[in-house]
mmCIF file of C-alpha atoms in Angstrom:
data_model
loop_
_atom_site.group_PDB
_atom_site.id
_atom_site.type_symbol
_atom_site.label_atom_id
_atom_site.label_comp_id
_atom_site.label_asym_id
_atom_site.label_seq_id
_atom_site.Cartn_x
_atom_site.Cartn_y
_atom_site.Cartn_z
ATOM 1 C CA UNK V 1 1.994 -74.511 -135.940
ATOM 2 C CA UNK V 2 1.289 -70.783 -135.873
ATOM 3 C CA UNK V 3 1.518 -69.487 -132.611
ATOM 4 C CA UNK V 4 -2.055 -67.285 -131.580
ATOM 5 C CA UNK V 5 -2.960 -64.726 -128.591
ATOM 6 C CA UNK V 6 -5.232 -67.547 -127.247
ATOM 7 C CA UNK V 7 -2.396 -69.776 -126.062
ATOM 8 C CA UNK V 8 -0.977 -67.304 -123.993
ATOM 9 C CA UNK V 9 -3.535 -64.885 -122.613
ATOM 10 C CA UNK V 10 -1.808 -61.916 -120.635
ATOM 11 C CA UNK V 11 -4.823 -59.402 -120.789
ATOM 12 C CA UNK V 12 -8.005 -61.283 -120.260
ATOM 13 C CA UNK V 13 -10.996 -60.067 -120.736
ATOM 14 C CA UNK V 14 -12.669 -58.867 -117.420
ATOM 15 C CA UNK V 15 -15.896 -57.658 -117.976
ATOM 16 C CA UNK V 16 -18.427 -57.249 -120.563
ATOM 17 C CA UNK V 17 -21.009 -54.477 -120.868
ATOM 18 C CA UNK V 18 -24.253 -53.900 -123.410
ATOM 19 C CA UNK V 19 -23.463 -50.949 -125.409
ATOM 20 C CA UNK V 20 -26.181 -47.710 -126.247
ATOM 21 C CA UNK V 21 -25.980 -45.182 -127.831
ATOM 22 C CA UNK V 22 -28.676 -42.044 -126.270
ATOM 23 C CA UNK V 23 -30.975 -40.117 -128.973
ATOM 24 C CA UNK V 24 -29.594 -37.358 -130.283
ATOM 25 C CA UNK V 25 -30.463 -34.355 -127.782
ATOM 26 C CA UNK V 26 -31.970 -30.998 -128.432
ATOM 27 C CA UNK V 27 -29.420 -29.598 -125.791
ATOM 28 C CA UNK V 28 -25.911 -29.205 -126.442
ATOM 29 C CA UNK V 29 -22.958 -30.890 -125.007
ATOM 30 C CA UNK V 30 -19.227 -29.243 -124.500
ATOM 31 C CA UNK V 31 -16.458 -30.996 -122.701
ATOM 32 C CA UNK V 32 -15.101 -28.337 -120.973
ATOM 33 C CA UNK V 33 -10.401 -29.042 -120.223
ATOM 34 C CA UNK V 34 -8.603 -27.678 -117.907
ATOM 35 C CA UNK V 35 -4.946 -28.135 -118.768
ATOM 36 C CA UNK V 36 -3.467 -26.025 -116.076
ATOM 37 C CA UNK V 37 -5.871 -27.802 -113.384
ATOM 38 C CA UNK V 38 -5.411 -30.793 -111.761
ATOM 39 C CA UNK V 39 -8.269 -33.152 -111.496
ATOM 40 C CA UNK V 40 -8.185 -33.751 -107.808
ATOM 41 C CA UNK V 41 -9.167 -29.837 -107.739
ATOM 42 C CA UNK V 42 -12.070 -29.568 -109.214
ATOM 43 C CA UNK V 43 -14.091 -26.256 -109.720
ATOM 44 C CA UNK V 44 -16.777 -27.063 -107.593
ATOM 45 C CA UNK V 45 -18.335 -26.004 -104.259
ATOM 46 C CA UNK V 46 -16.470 -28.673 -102.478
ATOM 47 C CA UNK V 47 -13.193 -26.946 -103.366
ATOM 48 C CA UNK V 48 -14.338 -23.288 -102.640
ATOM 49 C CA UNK V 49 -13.819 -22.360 -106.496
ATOM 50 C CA UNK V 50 -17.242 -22.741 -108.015
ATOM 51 C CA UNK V 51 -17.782 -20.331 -111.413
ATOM 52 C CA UNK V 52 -19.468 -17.453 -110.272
ATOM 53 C CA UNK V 53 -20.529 -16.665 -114.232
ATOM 54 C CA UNK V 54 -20.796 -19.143 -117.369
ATOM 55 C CA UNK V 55 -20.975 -16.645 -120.708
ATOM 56 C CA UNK V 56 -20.854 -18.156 -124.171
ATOM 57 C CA UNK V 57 -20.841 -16.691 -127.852
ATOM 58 C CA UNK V 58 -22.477 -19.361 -129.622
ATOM 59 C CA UNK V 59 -22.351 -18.226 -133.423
ATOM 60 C CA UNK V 60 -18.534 -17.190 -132.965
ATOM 61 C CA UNK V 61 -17.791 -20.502 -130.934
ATOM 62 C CA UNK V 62 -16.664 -18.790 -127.089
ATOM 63 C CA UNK V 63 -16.664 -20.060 -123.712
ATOM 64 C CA UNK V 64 -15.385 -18.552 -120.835
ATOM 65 C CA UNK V 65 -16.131 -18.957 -116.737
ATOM 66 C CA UNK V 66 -14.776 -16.572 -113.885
ATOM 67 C CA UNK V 67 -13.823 -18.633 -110.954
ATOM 68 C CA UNK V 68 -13.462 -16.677 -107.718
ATOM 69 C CA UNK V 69 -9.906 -16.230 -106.382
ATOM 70 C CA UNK V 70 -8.855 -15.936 -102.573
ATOM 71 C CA UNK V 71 -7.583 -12.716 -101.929
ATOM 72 C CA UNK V 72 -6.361 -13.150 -98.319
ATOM 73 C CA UNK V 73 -3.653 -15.977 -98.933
ATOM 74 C CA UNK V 74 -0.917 -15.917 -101.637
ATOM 75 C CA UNK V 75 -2.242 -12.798 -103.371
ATOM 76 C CA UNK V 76 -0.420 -9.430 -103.888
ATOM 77 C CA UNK V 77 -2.983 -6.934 -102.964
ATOM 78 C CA UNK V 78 -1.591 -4.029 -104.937
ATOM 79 C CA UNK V 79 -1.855 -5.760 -108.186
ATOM 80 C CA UNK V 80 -5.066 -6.666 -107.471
ATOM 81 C CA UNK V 81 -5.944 -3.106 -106.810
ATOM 82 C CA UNK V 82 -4.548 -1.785 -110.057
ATOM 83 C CA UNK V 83 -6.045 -4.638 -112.115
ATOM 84 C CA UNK V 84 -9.627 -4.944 -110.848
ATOM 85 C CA UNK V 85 -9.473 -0.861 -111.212
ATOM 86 C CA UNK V 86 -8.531 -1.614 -115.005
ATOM 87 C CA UNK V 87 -10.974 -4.028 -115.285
ATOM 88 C CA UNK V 88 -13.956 -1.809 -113.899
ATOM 89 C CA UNK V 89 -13.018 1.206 -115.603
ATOM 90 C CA UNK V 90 -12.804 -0.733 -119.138
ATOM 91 C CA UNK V 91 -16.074 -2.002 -118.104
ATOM 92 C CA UNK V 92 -17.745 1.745 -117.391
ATOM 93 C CA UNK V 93 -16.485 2.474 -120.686
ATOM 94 C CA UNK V 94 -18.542 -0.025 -122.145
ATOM 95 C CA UNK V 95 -15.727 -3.019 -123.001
ATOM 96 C CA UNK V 96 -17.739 -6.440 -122.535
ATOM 97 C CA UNK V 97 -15.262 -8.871 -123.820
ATOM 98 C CA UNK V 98 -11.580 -8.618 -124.534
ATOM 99 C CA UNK V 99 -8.959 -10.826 -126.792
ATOM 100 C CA UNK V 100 -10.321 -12.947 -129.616
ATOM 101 C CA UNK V 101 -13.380 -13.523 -128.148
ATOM 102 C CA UNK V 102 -13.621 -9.743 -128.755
ATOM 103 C CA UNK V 103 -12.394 -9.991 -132.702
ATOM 104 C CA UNK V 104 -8.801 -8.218 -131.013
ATOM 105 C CA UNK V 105 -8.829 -4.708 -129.814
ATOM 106 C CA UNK V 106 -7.812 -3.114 -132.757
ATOM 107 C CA UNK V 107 -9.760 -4.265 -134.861
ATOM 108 C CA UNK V 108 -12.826 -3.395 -132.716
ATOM 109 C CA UNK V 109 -11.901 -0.170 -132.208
ATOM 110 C CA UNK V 110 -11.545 1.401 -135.825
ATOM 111 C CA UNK V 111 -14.224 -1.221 -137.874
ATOM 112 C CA UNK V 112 -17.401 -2.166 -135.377
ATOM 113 C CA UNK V 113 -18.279 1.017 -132.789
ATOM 114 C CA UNK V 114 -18.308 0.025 -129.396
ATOM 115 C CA UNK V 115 -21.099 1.247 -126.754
ATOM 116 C CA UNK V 116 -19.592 4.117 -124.870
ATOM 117 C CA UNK V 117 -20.740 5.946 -121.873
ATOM 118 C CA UNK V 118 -22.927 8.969 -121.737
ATOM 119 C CA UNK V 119 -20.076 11.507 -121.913
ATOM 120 C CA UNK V 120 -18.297 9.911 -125.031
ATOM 121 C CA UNK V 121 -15.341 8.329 -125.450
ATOM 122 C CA UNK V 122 -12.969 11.106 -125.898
ATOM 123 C CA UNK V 123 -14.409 12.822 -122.445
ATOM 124 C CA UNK V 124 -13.873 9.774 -120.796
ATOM 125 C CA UNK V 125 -12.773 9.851 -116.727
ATOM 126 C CA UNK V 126 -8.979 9.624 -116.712
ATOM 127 C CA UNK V 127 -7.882 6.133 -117.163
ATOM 128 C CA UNK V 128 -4.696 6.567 -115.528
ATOM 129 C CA UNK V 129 -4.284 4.313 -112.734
ATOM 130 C CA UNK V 130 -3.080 7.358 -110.047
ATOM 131 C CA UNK V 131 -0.904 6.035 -106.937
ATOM 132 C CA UNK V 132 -2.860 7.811 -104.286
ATOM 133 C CA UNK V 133 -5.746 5.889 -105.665
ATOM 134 C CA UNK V 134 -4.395 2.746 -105.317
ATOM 135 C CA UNK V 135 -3.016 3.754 -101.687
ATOM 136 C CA UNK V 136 -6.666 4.696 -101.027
ATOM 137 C CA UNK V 137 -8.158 1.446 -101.945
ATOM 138 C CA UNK V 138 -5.615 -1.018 -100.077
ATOM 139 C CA UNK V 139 -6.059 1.123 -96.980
ATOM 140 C CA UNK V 140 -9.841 -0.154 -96.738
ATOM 141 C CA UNK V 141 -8.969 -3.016 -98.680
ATOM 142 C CA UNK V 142 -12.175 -5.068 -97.516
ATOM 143 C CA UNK V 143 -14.277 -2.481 -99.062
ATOM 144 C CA UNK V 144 -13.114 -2.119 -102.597
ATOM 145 C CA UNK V 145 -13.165 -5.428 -102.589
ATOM 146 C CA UNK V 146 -16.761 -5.699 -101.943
ATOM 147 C CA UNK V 147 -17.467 -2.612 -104.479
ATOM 148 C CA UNK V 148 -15.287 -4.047 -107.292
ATOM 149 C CA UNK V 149 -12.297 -2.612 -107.312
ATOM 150 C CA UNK V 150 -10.129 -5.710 -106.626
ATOM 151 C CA UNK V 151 -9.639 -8.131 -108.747
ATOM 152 C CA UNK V 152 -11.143 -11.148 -107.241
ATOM 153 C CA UNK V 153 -11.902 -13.511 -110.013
ATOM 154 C CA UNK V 154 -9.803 -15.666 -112.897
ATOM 155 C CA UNK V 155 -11.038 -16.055 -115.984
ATOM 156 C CA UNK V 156 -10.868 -19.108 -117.998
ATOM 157 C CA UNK V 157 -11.985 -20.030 -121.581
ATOM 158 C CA UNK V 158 -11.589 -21.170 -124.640
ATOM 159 C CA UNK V 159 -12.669 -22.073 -128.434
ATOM 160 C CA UNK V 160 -15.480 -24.374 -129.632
ATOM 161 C CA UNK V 161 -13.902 -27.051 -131.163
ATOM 162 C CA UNK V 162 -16.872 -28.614 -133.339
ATOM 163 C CA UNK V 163 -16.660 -32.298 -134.582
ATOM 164 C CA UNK V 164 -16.439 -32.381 -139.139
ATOM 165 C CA UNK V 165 -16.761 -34.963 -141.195
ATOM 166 C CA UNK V 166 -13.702 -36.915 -140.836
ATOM 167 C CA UNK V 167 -12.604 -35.987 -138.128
ATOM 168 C CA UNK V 168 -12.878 -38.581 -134.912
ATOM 169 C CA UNK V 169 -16.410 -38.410 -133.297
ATOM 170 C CA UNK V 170 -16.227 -38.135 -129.156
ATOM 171 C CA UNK V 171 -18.627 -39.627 -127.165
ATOM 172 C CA UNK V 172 -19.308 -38.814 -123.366
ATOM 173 C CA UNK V 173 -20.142 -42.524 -121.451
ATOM 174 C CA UNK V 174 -21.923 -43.554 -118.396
ATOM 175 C CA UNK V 175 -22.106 -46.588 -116.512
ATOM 176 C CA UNK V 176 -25.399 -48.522 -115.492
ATOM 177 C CA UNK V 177 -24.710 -51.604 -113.664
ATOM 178 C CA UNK V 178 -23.604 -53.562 -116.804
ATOM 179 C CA UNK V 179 -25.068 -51.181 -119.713
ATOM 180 C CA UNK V 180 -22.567 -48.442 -120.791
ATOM 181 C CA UNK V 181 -24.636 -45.564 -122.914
ATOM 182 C CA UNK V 182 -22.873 -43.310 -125.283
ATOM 183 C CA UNK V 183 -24.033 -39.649 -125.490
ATOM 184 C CA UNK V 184 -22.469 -37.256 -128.458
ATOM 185 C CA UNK V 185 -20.442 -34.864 -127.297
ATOM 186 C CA UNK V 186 -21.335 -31.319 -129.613
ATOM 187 C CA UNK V 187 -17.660 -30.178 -128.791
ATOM 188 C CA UNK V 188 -14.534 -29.689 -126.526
ATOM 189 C CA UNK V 189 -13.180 -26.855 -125.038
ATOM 190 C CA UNK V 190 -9.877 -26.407 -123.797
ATOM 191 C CA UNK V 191 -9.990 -23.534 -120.479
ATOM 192 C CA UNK V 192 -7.186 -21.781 -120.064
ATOM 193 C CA UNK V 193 -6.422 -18.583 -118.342
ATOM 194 C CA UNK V 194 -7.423 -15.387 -120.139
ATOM 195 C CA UNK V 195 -5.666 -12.315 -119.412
ATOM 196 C CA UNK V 196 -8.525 -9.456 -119.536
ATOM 197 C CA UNK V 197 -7.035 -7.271 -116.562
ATOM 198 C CA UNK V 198 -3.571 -6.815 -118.865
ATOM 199 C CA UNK V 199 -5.696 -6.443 -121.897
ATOM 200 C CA UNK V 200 -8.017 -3.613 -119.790
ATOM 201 C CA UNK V 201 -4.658 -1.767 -118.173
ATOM 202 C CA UNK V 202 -3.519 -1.836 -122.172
ATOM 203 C CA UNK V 203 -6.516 -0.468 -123.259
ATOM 204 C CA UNK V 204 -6.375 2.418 -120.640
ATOM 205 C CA UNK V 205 -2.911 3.330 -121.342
ATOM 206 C CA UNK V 206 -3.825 3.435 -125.306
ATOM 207 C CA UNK V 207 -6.564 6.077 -124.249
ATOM 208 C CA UNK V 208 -4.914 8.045 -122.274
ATOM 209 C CA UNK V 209 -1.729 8.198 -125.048
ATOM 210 C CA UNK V 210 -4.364 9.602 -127.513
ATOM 211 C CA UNK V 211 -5.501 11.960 -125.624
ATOM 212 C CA UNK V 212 -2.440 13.542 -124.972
ATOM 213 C CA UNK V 213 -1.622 13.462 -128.484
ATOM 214 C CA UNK V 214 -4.718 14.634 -129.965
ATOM 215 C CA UNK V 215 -4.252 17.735 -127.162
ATOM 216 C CA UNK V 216 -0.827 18.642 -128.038
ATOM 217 C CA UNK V 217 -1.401 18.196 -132.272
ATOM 218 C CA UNK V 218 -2.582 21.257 -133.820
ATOM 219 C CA UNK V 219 -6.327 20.472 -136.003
ATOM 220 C CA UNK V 220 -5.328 18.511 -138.769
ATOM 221 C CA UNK V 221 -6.950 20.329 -142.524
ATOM 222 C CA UNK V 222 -8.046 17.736 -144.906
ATOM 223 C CA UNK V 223 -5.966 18.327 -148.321
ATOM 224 C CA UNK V 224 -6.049 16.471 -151.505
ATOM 225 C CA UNK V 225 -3.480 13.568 -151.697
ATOM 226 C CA UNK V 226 -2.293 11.036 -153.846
ATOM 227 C CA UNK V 227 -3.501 7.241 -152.830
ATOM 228 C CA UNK V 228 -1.486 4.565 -154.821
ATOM 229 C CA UNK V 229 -3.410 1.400 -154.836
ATOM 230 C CA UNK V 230 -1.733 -2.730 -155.073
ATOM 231 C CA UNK V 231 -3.241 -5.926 -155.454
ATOM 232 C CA UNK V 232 -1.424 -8.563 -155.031
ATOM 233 C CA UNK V 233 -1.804 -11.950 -157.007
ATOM 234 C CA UNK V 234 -2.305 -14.421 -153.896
ATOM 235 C CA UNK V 235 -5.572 -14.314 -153.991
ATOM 236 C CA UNK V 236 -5.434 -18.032 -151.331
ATOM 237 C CA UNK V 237 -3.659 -15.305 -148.770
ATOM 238 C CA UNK V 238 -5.997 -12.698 -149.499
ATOM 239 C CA UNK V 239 -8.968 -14.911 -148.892
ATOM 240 C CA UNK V 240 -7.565 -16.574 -146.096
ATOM 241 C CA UNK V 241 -7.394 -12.471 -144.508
ATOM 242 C CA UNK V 242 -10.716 -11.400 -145.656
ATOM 243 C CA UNK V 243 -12.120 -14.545 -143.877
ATOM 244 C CA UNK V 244 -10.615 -14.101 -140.908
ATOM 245 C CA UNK V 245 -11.548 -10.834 -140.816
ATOM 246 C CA UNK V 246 -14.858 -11.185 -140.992
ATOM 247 C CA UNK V 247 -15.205 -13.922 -138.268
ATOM 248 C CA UNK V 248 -13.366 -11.023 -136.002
ATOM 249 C CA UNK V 249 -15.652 -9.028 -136.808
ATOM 250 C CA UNK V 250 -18.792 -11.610 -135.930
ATOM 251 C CA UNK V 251 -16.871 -12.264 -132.858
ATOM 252 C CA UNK V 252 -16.636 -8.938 -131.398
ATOM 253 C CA UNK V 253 -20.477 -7.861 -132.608
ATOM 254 C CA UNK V 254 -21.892 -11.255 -131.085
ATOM 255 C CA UNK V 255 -23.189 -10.675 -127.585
ATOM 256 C CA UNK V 256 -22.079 -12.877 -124.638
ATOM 257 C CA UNK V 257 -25.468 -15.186 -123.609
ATOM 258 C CA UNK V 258 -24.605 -16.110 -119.719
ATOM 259 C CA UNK V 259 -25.636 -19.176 -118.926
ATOM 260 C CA UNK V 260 -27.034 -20.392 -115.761
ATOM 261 C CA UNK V 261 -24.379 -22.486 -113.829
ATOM 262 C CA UNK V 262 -25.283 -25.825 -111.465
ATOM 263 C CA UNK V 263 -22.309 -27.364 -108.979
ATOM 264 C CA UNK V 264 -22.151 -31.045 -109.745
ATOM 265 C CA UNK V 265 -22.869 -31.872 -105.871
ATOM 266 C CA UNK V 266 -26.232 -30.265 -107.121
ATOM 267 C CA UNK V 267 -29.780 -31.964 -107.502
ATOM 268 C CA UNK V 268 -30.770 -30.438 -110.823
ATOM 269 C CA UNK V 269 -26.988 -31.602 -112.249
ATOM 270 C CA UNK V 270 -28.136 -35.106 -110.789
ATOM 271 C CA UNK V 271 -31.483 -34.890 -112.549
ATOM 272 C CA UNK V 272 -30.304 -34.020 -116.012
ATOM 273 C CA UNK V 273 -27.274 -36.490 -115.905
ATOM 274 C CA UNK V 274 -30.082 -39.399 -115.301
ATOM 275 C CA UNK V 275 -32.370 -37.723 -117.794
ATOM 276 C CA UNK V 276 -30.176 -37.119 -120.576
ATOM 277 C CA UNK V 277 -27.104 -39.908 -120.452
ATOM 278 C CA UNK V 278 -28.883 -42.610 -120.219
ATOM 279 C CA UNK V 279 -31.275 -45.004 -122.835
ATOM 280 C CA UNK V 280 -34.969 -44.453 -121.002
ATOM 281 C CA UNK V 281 -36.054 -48.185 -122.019
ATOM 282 C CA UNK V 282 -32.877 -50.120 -122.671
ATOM 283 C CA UNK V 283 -35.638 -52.924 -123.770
ATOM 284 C CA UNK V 284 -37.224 -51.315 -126.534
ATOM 285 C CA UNK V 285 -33.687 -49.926 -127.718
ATOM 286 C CA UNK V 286 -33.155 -50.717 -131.315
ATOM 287 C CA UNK V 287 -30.415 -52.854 -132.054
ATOM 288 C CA UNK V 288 -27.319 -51.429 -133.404
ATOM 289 C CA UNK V 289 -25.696 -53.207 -136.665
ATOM 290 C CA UNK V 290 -22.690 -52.681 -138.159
ATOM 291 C CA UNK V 291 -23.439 -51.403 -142.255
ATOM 292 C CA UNK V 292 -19.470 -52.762 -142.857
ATOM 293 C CA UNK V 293 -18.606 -55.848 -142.187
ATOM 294 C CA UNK V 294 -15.287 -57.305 -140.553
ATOM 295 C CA UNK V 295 -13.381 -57.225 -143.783
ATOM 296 C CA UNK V 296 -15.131 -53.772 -145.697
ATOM 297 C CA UNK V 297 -14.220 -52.638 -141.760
ATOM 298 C CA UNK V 298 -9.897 -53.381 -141.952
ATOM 299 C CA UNK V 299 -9.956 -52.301 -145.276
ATOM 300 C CA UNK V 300 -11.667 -49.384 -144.228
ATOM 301 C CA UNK V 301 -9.379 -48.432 -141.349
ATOM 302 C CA UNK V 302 -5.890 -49.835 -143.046
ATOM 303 C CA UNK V 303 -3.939 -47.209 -144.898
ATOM 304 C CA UNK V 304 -3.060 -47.891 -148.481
ATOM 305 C CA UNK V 305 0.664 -48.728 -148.824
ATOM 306 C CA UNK V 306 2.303 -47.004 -152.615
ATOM 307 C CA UNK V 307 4.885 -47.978 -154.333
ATOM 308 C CA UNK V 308 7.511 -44.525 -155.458
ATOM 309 C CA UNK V 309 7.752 -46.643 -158.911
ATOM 310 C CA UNK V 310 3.885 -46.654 -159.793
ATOM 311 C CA UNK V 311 3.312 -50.250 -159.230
ATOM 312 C CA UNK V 312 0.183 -50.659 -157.019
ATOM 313 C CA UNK V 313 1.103 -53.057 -153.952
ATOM 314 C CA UNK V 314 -1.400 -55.707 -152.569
ATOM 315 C CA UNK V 315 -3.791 -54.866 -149.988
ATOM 316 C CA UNK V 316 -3.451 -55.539 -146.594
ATOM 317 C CA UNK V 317 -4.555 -58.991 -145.508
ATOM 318 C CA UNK V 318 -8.088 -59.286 -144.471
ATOM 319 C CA UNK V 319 -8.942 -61.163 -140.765
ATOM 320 C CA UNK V 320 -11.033 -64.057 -142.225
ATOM 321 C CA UNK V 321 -7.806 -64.785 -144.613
ATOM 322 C CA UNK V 322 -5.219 -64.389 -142.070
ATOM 323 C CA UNK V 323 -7.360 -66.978 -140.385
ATOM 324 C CA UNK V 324 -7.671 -69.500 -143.381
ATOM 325 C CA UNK V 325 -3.748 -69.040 -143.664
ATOM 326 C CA UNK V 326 -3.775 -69.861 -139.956
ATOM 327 C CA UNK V 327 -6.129 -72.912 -140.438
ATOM 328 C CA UNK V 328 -3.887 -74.287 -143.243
ATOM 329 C CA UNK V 329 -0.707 -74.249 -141.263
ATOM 330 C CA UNK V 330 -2.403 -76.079 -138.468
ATOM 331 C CA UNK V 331 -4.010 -78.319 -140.950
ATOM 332 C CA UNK V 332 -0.173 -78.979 -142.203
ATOM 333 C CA UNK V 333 1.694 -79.344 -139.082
ATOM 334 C CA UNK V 334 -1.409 -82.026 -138.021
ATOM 335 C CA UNK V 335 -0.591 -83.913 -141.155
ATOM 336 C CA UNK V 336 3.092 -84.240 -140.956
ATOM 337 C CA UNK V 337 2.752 -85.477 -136.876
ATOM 338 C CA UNK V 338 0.924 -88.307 -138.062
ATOM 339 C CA UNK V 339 2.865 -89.335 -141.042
ATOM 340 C CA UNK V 340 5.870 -89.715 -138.197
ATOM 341 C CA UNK V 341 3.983 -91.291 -135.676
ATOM 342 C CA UNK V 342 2.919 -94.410 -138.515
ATOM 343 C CA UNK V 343 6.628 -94.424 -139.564
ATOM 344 C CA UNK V 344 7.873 -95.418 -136.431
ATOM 345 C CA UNK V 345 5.127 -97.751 -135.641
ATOM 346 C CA UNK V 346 5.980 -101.730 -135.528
#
């Protein structure tokens, strides 16, 4: 007889739930990761370390929060100083967004003008990051902290990462007593630190290198010059560069939308989690049926075995016949018992 999971049971079943699957939404739903965060530390209120801002670029796929940072424990002050200065200055100069998010710095700075202050960019105030200025700000450290010149907040974001055709499907779930409904999720987002304060300091460097180049260089005359021109015969490369180069370029002209941001503790985030993750009238709910059945469904999920000679293999065994084969070898093994027992009777 063919041994089966029912004879010995080590994972019973426990508990059974009605399944539902919410209406599709006119809102949009993003897990938002974070890798580098534990979940016992939340960003929340409860945990002092609630996002202060929520932007998002929703045509180039962007997310990114700043979470406020304690500057009186485990924080070098100095670096702070020279950062948040980086940061504000970059800012002043009209730099909104920085890394991809931003289609790269050099890209933006030669293809897609960037808004500059009044003055111009090559009259910009002097970027350099001067050491009496820092001294300045950590001697009233409390106030250039309150006026922005300390860096007081980590940024964290990431890429869209939009569900295709083929790909798995995610689902966000909530319990109800015994009902568990199923809401889409529209994507995931993985958070991880972004590092705008070296990217501003970079920037600000750049600048000021420039400068002092274009001030010690002599007026360069235009003059007639021979341009030699290639094209090279990869034309899956070359499209692969000219795409990417255009969703830089998106990425950098798309503005940031800021979103409004509720703590979870909140009673709007309680509101919309009861109003949106949840079947209004599990009654009237429309039963959900399967359009496979069981064995369309294992063929469907089975991968198809080849043979390196060409000679197509057999499928894999369907439930409902590795049942019958089951049944049979009971069916047997019954058989032959009895045939022993009326051998050995008187």
């Amino acid at each position: 007889m063919a041994p089966t999971a029912l004879d010995h049971d080590d994972d019973p079943v426990t508990a059974e739930y009605d399944v539902y699957i919410t209406p599709e939404l006119q809102e949009q739903i993003f897990l938002l990761q974070y890798p580098n965060r534990g979940r016992d530390q939340p960003y929340n209120d409860r945990n002092n370390s609630r996002p202060v801002e929520m932007r998002m670029k929703p045509e180039a796929g962007f997310i990114e929060v700043d979470v406020p940072m304690n500057v009186h424990a485990n924080y070098d002050k100095r670096k702070g100083v020279m950062w948040g200065e980086a940061m504000r200055k970059s800012q002043e100069n009209g730099e909104s967004a920085f890394g991809l998010a931003a289609g790269f710095s050099g890209l933006s700075r030669t293809a897609v003008p960037t808004k500059t202050a009044p003055q111009g960019r090559a009259d910009i105030q002097n970027q350099e990051l001067e050491e009496d200025t820092v001294e300045q700000l950590l001697t009233k450290f409390e106030d250039a902290n309150d006026k922005g010149h300390v860096m007081n907040k980590q940024t964290l974001g990431g890429q869209i990462l939009k569900d295709e055709t083929g790909k798995p499907i995610y689902m966000l779930g909530a319990f109800r007593g015994k009902e568990l409904h199923l809401t889409k999720i529209s994507g995931i987002v993985q958070m991880r630190p972004q590092f705008h304060h070296l990217d501003a300091v970079r920037d600000l460097e750049n600048a000021s290198r420039r400068r002092e180049r274009e001030a010690n260089e002599p007026p360069r005359v235009g003059e007639p010059r021979a341009v030699q021109m290639t094209i090279k015969n990869d034309y899956g490369d070359a499209a692969d560069a000219a795409q990417s180069k255009e969703f830089l370029f998106r990425a950098q002209e798309e503005k940031w939308t800021k979103l409004r941001y509720y703590d979870e503790d909140t009673d709007e985030a309680f509101a919309t989690y009861h109003e949106k993750l949840f079947v209004e009238d599990p009654e009237a709910a429309p039963r959900l049926r399967s359009s496979l059945s069981n064995e369309a469904y294992l063929d469907a999920i089975s991968a198809e075995r080849s043979d390196p000679s060409g000679r197509s293999k057999k499928k894999p065994l369907t439930k409902r016949q590795m049942q019958r084969i089951e049944d049979s070898e009971e069916s047997e093994s019954e058989g032959e018992g009895e045939g022993v027992d009326g051998g050995n009777g008187p």
